[in-house]
Short mmCIF file of C-alpha atoms and ligand atoms in Angstrom, two decimals:
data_model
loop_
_atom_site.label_atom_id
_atom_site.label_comp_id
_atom_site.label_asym_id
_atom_site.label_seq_id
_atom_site.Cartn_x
_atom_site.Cartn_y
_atom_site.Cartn_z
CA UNK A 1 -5.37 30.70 -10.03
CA UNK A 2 -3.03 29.05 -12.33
CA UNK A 3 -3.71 25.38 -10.82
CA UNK A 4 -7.14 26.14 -11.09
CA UNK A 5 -7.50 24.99 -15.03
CA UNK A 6 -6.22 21.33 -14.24
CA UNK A 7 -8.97 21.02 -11.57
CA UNK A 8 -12.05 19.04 -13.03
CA UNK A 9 -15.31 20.41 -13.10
CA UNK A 10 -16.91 19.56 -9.61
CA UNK A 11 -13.81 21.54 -8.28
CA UNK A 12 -14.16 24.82 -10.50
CA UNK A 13 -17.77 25.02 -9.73
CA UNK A 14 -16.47 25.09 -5.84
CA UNK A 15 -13.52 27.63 -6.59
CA UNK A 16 -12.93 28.80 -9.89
CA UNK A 17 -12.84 32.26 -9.87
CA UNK A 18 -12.18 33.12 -6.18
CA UNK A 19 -9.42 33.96 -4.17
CA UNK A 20 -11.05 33.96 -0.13
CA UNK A 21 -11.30 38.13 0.69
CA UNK A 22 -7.61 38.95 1.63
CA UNK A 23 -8.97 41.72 4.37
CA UNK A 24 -11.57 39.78 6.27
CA UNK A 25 -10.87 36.13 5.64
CA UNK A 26 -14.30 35.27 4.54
CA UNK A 27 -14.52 31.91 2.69
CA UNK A 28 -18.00 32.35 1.18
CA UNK A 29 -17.92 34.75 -1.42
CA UNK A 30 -19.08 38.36 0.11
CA UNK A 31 -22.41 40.30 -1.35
CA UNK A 32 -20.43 43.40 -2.62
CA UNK A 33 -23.73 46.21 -2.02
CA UNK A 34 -21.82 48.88 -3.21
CA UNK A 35 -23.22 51.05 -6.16
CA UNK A 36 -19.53 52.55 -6.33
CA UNK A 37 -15.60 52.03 -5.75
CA UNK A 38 -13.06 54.51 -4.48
CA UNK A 39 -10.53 55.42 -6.45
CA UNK A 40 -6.39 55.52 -5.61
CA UNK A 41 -5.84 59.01 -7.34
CA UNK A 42 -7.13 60.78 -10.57
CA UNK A 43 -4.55 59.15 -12.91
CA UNK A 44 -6.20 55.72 -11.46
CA UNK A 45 -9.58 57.14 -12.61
CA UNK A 46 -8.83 58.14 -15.50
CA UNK A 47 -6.72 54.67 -16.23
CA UNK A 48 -9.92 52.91 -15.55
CA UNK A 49 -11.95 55.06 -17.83
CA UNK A 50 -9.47 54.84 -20.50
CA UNK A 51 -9.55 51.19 -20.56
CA UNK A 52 -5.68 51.07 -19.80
CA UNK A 53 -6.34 49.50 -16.21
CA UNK A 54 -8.71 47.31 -15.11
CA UNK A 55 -10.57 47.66 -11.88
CA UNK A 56 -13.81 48.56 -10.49
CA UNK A 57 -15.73 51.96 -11.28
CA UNK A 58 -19.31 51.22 -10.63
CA UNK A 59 -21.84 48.53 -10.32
CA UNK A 60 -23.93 48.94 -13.42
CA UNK A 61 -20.10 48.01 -15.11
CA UNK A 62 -18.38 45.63 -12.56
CA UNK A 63 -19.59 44.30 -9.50
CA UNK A 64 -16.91 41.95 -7.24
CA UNK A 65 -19.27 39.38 -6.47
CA UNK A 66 -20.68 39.08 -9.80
CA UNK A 67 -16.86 39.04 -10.96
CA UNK A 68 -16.64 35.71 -9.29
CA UNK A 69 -19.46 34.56 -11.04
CA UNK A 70 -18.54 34.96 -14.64
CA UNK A 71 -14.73 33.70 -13.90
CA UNK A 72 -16.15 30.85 -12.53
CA UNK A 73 -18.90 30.40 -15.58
CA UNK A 74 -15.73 30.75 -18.05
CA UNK A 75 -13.99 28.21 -16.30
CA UNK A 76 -16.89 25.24 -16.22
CA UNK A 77 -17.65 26.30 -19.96
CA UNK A 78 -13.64 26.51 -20.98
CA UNK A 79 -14.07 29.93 -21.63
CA UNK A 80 -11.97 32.74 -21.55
CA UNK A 81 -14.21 35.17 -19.71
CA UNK A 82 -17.98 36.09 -18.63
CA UNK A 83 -20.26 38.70 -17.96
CA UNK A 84 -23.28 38.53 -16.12
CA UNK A 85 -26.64 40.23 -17.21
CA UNK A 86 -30.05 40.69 -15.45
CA UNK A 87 -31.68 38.09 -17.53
CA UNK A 88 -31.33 35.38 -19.88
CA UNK A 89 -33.14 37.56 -21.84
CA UNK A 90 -30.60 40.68 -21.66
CA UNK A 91 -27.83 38.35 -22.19
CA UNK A 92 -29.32 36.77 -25.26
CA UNK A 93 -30.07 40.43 -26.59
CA UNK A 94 -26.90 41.91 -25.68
CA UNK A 95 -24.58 38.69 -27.01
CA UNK A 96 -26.41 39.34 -30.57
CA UNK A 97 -26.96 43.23 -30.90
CA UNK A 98 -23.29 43.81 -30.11
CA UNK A 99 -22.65 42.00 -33.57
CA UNK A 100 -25.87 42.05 -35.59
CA UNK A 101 -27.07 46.18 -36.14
CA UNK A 102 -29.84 47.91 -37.95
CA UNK A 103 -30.26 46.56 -41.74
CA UNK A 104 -28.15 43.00 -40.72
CA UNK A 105 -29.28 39.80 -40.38
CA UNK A 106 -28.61 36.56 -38.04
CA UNK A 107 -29.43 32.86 -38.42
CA UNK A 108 -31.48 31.32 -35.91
CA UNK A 109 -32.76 27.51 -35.68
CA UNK A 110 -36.04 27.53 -35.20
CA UNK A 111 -36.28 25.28 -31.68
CA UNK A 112 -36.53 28.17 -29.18
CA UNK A 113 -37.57 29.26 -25.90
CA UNK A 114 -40.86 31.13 -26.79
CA UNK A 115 -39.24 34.29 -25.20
CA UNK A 116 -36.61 34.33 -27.85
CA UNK A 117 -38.97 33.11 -30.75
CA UNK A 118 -40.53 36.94 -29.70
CA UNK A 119 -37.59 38.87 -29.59
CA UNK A 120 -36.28 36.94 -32.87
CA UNK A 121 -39.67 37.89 -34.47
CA UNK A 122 -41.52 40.82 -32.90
CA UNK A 123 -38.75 43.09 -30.97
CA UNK A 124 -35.48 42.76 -33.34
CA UNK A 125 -37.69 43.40 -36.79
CA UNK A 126 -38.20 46.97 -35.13
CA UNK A 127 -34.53 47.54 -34.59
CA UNK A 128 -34.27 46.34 -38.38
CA UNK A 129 -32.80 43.62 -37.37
CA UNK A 130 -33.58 40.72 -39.08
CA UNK A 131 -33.73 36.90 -37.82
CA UNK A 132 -33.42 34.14 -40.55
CA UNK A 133 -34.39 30.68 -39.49
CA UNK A 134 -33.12 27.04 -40.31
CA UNK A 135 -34.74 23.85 -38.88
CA UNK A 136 -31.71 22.02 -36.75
CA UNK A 137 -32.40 19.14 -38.57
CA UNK A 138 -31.27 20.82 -41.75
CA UNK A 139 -28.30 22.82 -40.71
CA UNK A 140 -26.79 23.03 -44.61
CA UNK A 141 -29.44 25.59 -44.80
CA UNK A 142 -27.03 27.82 -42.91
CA UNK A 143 -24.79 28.25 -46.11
CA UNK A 144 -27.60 29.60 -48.45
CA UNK A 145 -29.31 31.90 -45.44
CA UNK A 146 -26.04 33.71 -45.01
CA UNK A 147 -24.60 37.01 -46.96
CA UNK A 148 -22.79 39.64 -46.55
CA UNK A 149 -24.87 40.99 -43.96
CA UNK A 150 -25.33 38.01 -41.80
CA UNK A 151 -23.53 38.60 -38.56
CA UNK A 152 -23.87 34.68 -36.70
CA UNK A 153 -26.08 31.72 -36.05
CA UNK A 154 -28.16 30.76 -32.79
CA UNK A 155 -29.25 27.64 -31.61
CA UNK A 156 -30.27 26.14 -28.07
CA UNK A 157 -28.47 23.54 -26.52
CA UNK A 158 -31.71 21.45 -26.36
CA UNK A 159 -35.11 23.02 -27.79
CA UNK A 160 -37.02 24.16 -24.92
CA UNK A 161 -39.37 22.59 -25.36
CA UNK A 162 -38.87 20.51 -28.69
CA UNK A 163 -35.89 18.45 -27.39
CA UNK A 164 -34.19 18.46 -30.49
CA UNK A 165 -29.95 18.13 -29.93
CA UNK A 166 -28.36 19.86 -33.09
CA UNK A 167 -25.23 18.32 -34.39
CA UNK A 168 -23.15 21.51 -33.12
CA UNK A 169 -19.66 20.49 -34.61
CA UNK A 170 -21.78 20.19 -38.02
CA UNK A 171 -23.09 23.63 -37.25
CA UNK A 172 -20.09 25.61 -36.16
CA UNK A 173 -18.27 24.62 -39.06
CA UNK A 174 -20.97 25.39 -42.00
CA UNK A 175 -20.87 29.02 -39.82
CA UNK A 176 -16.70 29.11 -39.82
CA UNK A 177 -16.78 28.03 -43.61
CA UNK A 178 -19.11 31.65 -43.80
CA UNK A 179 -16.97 33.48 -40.97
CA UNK A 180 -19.76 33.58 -38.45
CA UNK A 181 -19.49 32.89 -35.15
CA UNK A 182 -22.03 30.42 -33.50
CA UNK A 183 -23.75 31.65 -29.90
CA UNK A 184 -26.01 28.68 -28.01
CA UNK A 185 -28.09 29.27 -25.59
CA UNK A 186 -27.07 26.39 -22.84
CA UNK A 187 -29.60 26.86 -20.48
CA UNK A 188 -31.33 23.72 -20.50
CA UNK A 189 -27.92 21.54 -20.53
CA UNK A 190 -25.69 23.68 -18.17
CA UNK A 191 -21.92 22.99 -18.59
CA UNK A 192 -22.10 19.79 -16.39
CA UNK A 193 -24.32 18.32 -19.55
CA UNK A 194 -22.47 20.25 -22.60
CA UNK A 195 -19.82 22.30 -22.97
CA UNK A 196 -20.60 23.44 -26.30
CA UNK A 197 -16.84 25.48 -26.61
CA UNK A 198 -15.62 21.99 -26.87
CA UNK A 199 -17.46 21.17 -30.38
CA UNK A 200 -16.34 24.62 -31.75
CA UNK A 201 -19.20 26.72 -30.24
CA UNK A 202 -17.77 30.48 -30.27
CA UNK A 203 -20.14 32.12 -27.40
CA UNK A 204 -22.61 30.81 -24.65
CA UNK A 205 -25.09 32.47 -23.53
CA UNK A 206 -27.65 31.51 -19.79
CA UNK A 207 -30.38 31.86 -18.32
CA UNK A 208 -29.10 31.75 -14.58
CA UNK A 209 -32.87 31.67 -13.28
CA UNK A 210 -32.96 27.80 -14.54
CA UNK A 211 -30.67 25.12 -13.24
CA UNK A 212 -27.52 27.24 -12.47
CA UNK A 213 -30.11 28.80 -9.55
CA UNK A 214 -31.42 25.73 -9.60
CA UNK A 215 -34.15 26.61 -6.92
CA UNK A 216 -36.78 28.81 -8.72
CA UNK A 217 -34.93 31.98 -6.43
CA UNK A 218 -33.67 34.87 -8.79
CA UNK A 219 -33.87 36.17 -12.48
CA UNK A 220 -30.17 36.03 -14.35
CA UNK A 221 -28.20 35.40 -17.33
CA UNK A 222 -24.75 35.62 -18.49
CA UNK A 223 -22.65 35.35 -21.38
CA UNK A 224 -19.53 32.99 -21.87
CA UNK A 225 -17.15 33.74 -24.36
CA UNK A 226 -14.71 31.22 -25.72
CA UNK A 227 -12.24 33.91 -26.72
CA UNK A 228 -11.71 31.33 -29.92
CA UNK A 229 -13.31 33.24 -32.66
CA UNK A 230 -11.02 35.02 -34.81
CA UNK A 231 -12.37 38.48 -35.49
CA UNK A 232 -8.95 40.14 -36.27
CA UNK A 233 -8.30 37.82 -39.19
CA UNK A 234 -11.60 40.10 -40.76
CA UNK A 235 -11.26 43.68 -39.66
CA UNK A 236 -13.58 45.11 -42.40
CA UNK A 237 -15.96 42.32 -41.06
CA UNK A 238 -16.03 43.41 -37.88
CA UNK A 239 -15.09 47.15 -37.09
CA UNK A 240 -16.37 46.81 -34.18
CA UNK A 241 -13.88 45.06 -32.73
CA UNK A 242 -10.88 46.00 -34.98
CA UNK A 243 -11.72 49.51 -35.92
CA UNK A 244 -10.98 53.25 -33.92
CA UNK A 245 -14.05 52.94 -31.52
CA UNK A 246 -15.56 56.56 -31.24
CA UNK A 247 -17.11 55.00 -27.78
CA UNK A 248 -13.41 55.25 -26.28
CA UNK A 249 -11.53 57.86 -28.53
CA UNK A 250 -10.36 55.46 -30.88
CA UNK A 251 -10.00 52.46 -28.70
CA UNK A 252 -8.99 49.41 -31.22
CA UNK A 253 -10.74 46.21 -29.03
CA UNK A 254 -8.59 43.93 -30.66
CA UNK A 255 -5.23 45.56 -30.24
CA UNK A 256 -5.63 46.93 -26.85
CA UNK A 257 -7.07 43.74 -25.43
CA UNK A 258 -4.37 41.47 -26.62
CA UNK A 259 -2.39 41.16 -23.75
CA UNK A 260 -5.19 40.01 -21.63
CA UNK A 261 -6.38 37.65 -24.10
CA UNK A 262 -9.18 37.18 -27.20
CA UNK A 263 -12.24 38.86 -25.95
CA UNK A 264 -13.28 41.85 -27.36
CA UNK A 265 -16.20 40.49 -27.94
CA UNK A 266 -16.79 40.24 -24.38
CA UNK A 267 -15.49 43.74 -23.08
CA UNK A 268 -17.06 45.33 -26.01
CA UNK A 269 -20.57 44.31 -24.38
CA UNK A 270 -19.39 44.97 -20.86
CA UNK A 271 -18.26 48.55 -22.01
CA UNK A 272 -20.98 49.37 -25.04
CA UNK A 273 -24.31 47.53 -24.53
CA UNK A 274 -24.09 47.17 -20.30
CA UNK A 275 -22.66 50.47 -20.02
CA UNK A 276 -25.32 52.22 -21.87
CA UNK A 277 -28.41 50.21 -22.22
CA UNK A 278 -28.28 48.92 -18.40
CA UNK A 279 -29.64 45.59 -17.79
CA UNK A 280 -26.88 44.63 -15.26
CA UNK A 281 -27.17 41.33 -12.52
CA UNK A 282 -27.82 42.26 -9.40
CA UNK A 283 -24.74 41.27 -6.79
CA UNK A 284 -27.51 39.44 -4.49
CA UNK A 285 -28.47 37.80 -7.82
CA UNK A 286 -24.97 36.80 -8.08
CA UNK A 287 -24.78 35.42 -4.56
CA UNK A 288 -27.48 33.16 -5.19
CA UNK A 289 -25.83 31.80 -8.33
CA UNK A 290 -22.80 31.14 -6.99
CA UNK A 291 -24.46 29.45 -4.75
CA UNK A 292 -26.54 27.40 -7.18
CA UNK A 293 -23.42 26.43 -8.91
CA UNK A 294 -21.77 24.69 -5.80
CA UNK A 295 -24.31 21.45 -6.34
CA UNK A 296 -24.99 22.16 -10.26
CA UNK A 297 -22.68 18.46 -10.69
CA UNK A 298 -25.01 17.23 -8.35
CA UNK A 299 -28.01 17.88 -8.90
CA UNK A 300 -27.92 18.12 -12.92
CA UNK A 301 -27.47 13.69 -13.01
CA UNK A 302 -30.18 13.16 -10.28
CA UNK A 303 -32.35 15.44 -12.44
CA UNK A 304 -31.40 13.62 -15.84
CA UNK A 305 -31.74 10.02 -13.69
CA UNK A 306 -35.28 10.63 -12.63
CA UNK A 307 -36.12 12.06 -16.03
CA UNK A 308 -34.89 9.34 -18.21
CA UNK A 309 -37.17 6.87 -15.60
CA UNK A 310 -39.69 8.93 -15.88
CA UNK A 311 -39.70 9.17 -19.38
CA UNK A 312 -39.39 5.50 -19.80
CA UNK A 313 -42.39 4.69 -17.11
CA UNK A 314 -44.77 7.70 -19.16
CA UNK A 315 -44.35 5.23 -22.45
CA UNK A 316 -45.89 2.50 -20.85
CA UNK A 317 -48.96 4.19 -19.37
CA UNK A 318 -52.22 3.92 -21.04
CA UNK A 319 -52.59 7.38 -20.94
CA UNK A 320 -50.09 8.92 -22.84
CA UNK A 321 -49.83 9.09 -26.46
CA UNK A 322 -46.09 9.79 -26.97
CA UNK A 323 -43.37 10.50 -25.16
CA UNK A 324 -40.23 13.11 -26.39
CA UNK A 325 -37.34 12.54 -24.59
CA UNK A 326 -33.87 12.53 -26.26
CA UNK A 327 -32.72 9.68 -24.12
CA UNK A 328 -35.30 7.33 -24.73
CA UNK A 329 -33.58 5.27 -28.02
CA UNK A 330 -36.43 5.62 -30.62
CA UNK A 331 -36.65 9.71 -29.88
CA UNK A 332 -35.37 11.22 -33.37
CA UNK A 333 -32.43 12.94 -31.56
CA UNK A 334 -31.52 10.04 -29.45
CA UNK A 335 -27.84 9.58 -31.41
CA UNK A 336 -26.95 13.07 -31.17
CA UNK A 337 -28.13 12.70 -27.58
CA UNK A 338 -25.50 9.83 -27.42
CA UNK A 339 -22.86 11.76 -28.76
CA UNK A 340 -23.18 15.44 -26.83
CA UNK A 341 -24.82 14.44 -23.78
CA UNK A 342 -23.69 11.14 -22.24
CA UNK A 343 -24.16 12.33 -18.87
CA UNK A 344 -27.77 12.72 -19.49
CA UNK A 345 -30.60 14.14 -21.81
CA UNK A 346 -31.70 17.19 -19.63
CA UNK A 347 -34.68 16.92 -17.25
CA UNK A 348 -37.43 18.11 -19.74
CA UNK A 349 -39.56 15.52 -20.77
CA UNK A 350 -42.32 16.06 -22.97
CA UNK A 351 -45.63 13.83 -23.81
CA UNK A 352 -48.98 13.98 -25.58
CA UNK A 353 -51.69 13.13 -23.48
CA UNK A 354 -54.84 10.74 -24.27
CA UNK A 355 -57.60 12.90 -25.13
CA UNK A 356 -55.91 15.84 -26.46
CA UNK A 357 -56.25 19.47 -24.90
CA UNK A 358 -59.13 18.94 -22.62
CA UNK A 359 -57.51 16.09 -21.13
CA UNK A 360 -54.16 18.36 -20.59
CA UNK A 361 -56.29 20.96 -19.02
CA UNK A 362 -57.77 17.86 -16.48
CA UNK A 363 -54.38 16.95 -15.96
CA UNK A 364 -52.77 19.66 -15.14
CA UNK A 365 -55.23 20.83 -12.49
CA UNK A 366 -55.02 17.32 -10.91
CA UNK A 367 -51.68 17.43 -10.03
CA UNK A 368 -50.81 18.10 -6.52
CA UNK A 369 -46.85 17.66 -6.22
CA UNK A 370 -45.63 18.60 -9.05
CA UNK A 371 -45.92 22.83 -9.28
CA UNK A 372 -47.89 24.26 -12.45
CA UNK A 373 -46.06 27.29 -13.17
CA UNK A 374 -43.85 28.91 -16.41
CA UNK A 375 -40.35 27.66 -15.06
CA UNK A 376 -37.68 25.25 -15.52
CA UNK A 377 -34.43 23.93 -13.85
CA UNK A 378 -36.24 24.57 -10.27
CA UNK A 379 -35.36 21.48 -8.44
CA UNK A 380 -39.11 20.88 -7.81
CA UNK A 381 -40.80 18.90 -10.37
CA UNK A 382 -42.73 21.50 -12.53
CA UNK A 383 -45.67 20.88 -15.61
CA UNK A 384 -47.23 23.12 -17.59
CA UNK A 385 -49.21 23.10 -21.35
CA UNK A 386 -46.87 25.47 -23.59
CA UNK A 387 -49.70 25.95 -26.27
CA UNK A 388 -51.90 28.20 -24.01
CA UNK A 389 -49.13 29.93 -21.94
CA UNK A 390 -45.26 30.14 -22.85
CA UNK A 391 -46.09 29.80 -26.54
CA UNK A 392 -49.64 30.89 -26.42
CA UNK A 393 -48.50 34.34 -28.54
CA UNK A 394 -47.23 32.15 -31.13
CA UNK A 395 -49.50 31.59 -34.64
CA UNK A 396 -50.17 27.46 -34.22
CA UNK A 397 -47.98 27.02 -37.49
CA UNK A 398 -45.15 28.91 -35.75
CA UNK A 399 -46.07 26.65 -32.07
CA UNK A 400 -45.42 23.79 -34.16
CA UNK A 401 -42.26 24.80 -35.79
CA UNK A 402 -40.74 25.54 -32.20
CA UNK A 403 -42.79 21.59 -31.28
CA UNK A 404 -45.50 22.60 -29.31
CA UNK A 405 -48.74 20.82 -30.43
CA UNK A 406 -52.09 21.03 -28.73
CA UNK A 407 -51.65 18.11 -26.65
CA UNK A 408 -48.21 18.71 -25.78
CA UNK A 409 -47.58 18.94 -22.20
CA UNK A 410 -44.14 20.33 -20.72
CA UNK A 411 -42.71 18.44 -17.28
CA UNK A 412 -39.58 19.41 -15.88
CA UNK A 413 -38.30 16.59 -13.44
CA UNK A 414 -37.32 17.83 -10.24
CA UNK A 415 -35.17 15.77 -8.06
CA UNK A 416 -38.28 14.67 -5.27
CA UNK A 417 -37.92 11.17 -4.59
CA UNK A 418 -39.02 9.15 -8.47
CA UNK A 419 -41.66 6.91 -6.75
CA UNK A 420 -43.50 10.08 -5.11
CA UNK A 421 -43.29 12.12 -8.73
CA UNK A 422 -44.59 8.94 -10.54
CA UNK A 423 -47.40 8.40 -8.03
CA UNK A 424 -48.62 12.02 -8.50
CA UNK A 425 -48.21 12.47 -12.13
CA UNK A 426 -50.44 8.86 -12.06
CA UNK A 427 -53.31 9.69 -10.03
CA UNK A 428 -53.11 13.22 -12.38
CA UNK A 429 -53.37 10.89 -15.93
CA UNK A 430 -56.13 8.43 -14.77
CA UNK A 431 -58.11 12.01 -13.18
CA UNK A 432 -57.64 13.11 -16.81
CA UNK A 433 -59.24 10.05 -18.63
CA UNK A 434 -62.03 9.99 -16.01
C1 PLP B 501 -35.96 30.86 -19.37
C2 PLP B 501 -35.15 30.78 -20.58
C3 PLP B 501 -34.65 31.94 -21.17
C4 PLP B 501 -34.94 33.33 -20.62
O1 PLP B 501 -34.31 33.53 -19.41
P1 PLP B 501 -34.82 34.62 -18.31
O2 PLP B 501 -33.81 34.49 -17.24
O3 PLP B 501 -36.20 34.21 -17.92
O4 PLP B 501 -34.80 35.94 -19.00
C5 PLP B 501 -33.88 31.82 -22.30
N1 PLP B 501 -33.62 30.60 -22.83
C6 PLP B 501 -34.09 29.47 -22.30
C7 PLP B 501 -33.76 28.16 -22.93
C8 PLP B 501 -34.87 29.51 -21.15
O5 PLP B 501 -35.35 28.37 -20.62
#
């Protein structure tokens, strides 16, 4: 696997994290349906157990398809390893309670998937855990937020659905300067877009059901770790990691993981939070990913092509109010779009309609190729109106903190052919104004 870092992107998302089954020759990777593993002897068993070998026990734990899935997620993010979780969800829940516990606090931007905006808001409180939020256009607000009992920062990649692109080298150092580590959720971008380790991002988390499926197939997530974040330097920081665990008779993460590398972090979910709470990807699930990730290179520019036309042709049509769209050069994040995603500002374009909600309402039913549904990153061209569905739970002060206003409506630009997208989303607006 060694010549496998100085391959470029297109060819990790083809290999990384593969070797083609030694027994049977199979060159796709194989669904492993097993619940279970033999083992060798009862000193391998107990090895395993112990944590002093690695191998496979059982498939709530390890799984060897989904094992090819998070090497080869590591690899296109730069990351030193990867776990895979039912959800984006679970990973997102997992990647934070490992680190943030009852009567602690986190920092979270306030741009988020409405999913998240509830767990940030409604679940964690009842853990006593305790979300503080910064706007990502103020991240300096991340110095005063933080004490003793803040644990790390959260941001998205790109605000689903505000479109806002955080200066993330500005943020992961105002969280280093406080020893925090930074975790972004990089769903929207995928590494073909971002690669947030490379501006100092610590861990990564996904939602696999978006464009790393890419075809609207499975529910997933997974978690990326850099390996980069220093937790030893701080071991009454993080016990965790660098104290006896009473989990594994007195297991110190740090120490005994040193040999294999920096991630702690990531075991310590795979053997604490997985192990116990569940929430594990299915190796079907995995299948399908890995699958999804063969064409991810592809497909993520022809998305970003047809969205940036489409994005340009919505700001000329008498029907639409405004248009948000990162890469369109008067959007307030279009420099920072510049910066961290020259290959393209994502597929999500947003834009106010003519007429407000009622006209959204006339649009949306009017549409007949693109799908109305609560999805993204399918590679059919998808609308919907956040306010009254994905962030309908939300108070309208909080909708409009995370940018969803009334007339707001959400499309995510498949890949169809552009003229046949722009002639349906056309007959949709002037059926709206009628
Ligand atoms: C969909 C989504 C999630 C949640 O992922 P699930 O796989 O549906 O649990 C999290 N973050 C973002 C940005 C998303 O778009």
């Amino acid at each position: 696997m060694s010549e496998m870092n100085q391959y470029r992107l297109a060819t990790k998302a083809l290999h990384a994290g593969q070797q083609p089954d030694a027994t049977t020759g199979a060159r796709a990777v194989p669904i492993y349906a097993t619940a279970a593993y033999n083992f060798r002897d009862t000193e391998h068993a107990a090895n395993l157990f112990a944590l002093k070998e690695f191998g496979n026990i059982y498939s709530r734990l390890m799984n060897p398809t989904n094992d090819v899935l998070e090497k080869r997620l590591a690899a296109l993010d730069g990351g030193a390893a990867g776990l895979a979780m039912a959800s984006g969800q679970a990973a997102i829940t997992a990647a934070i309670l490992t680190i943030t516990h009852a009567g602690q606090n986190f920092i979270s931007s306030t741009s988020l998937y409405g999913g998240t905006w509830t767990l940030f808001t409604q679940t964690f409180p009842k853990l006593n855990v305790e979300a503080r939020f910064f706007d990502p256009a103020e991240p300096e607000r991340i110095t005063e937020l933080a004490d003793e009992n803040t644990r790390c920062v959260y941001l998205e990649s790109l605000g689903n659905p505000k479109n806002d692109v955080p200066d993330f080298q500005r943020i992961a150092e105002l969280a280093h300067a406080r020893g925090l580590p930074v975790i972004i959720d990089n769903t929207v971008t995928t590494p073909v877009l971002l690669r947030p380790i490379e501006h100092g991002i610590d861990i990564v988390v996904y939602s696999t059901t978006k464009y790393i499926g890419g075809h609207g197939l499975h529910i997933g997530g997974a978690i990326v770790d850099s390996g980069n974040f220093p937790w030893a330097d701080d071991p009454q920081r993080w016990p965790e990691f660098c104290a006896p665990d009473p989990a594994y008779h007195g297991v110190v993460f740090t120490e005994a993981l040193k040999p294999v590398g920096n991630i702690a972090y990531i075991v310590h979910i795979r053997t604490h939070l997985l192990r116990d709470m569940g929430g594990c990807m299915s190796p079907f699930g995995a299948f399908l990913f890995l699958l999804g990730l063969e064409t991810l290179h592809l497909r993520m520019p022809a998305h970003c092509r047809n969205a940036q036309a489409i994005a340009e042709w919505l700001c000329e049509h008498p029907a639409v109010e405004w248009v948000n769209y990162p890469g369109l050069p008067d959007h307030p994040w279009h420099e920072n779009a510049r910066k961290y995603l020259p290959d393209g500002a994502g597929a999500i374009v947003g834009f106010g309609i003519k007429g407000g909600k009622a006209a959204g309402v006339k649009f949306i039913n009017s549409v007949k190729l693109a799908s109305h549904l609560a999805n993204i990153g399918d590679a059919k061209t998808l609308v919907i109106h956040p306010a009254s569905t994905t962030h309908q739970q939300l108070t309208e002060e909080e909708q409009r903190a995370t940018g969803v206003t009334p007339e707001y409506i959400r499309l995510c630009v498949g890949i169809e052919d552009l003229e046949d997208i722009k002639a349906d989303l056309d007959q949709a607006l002037r059926a709206s104004q009628a």
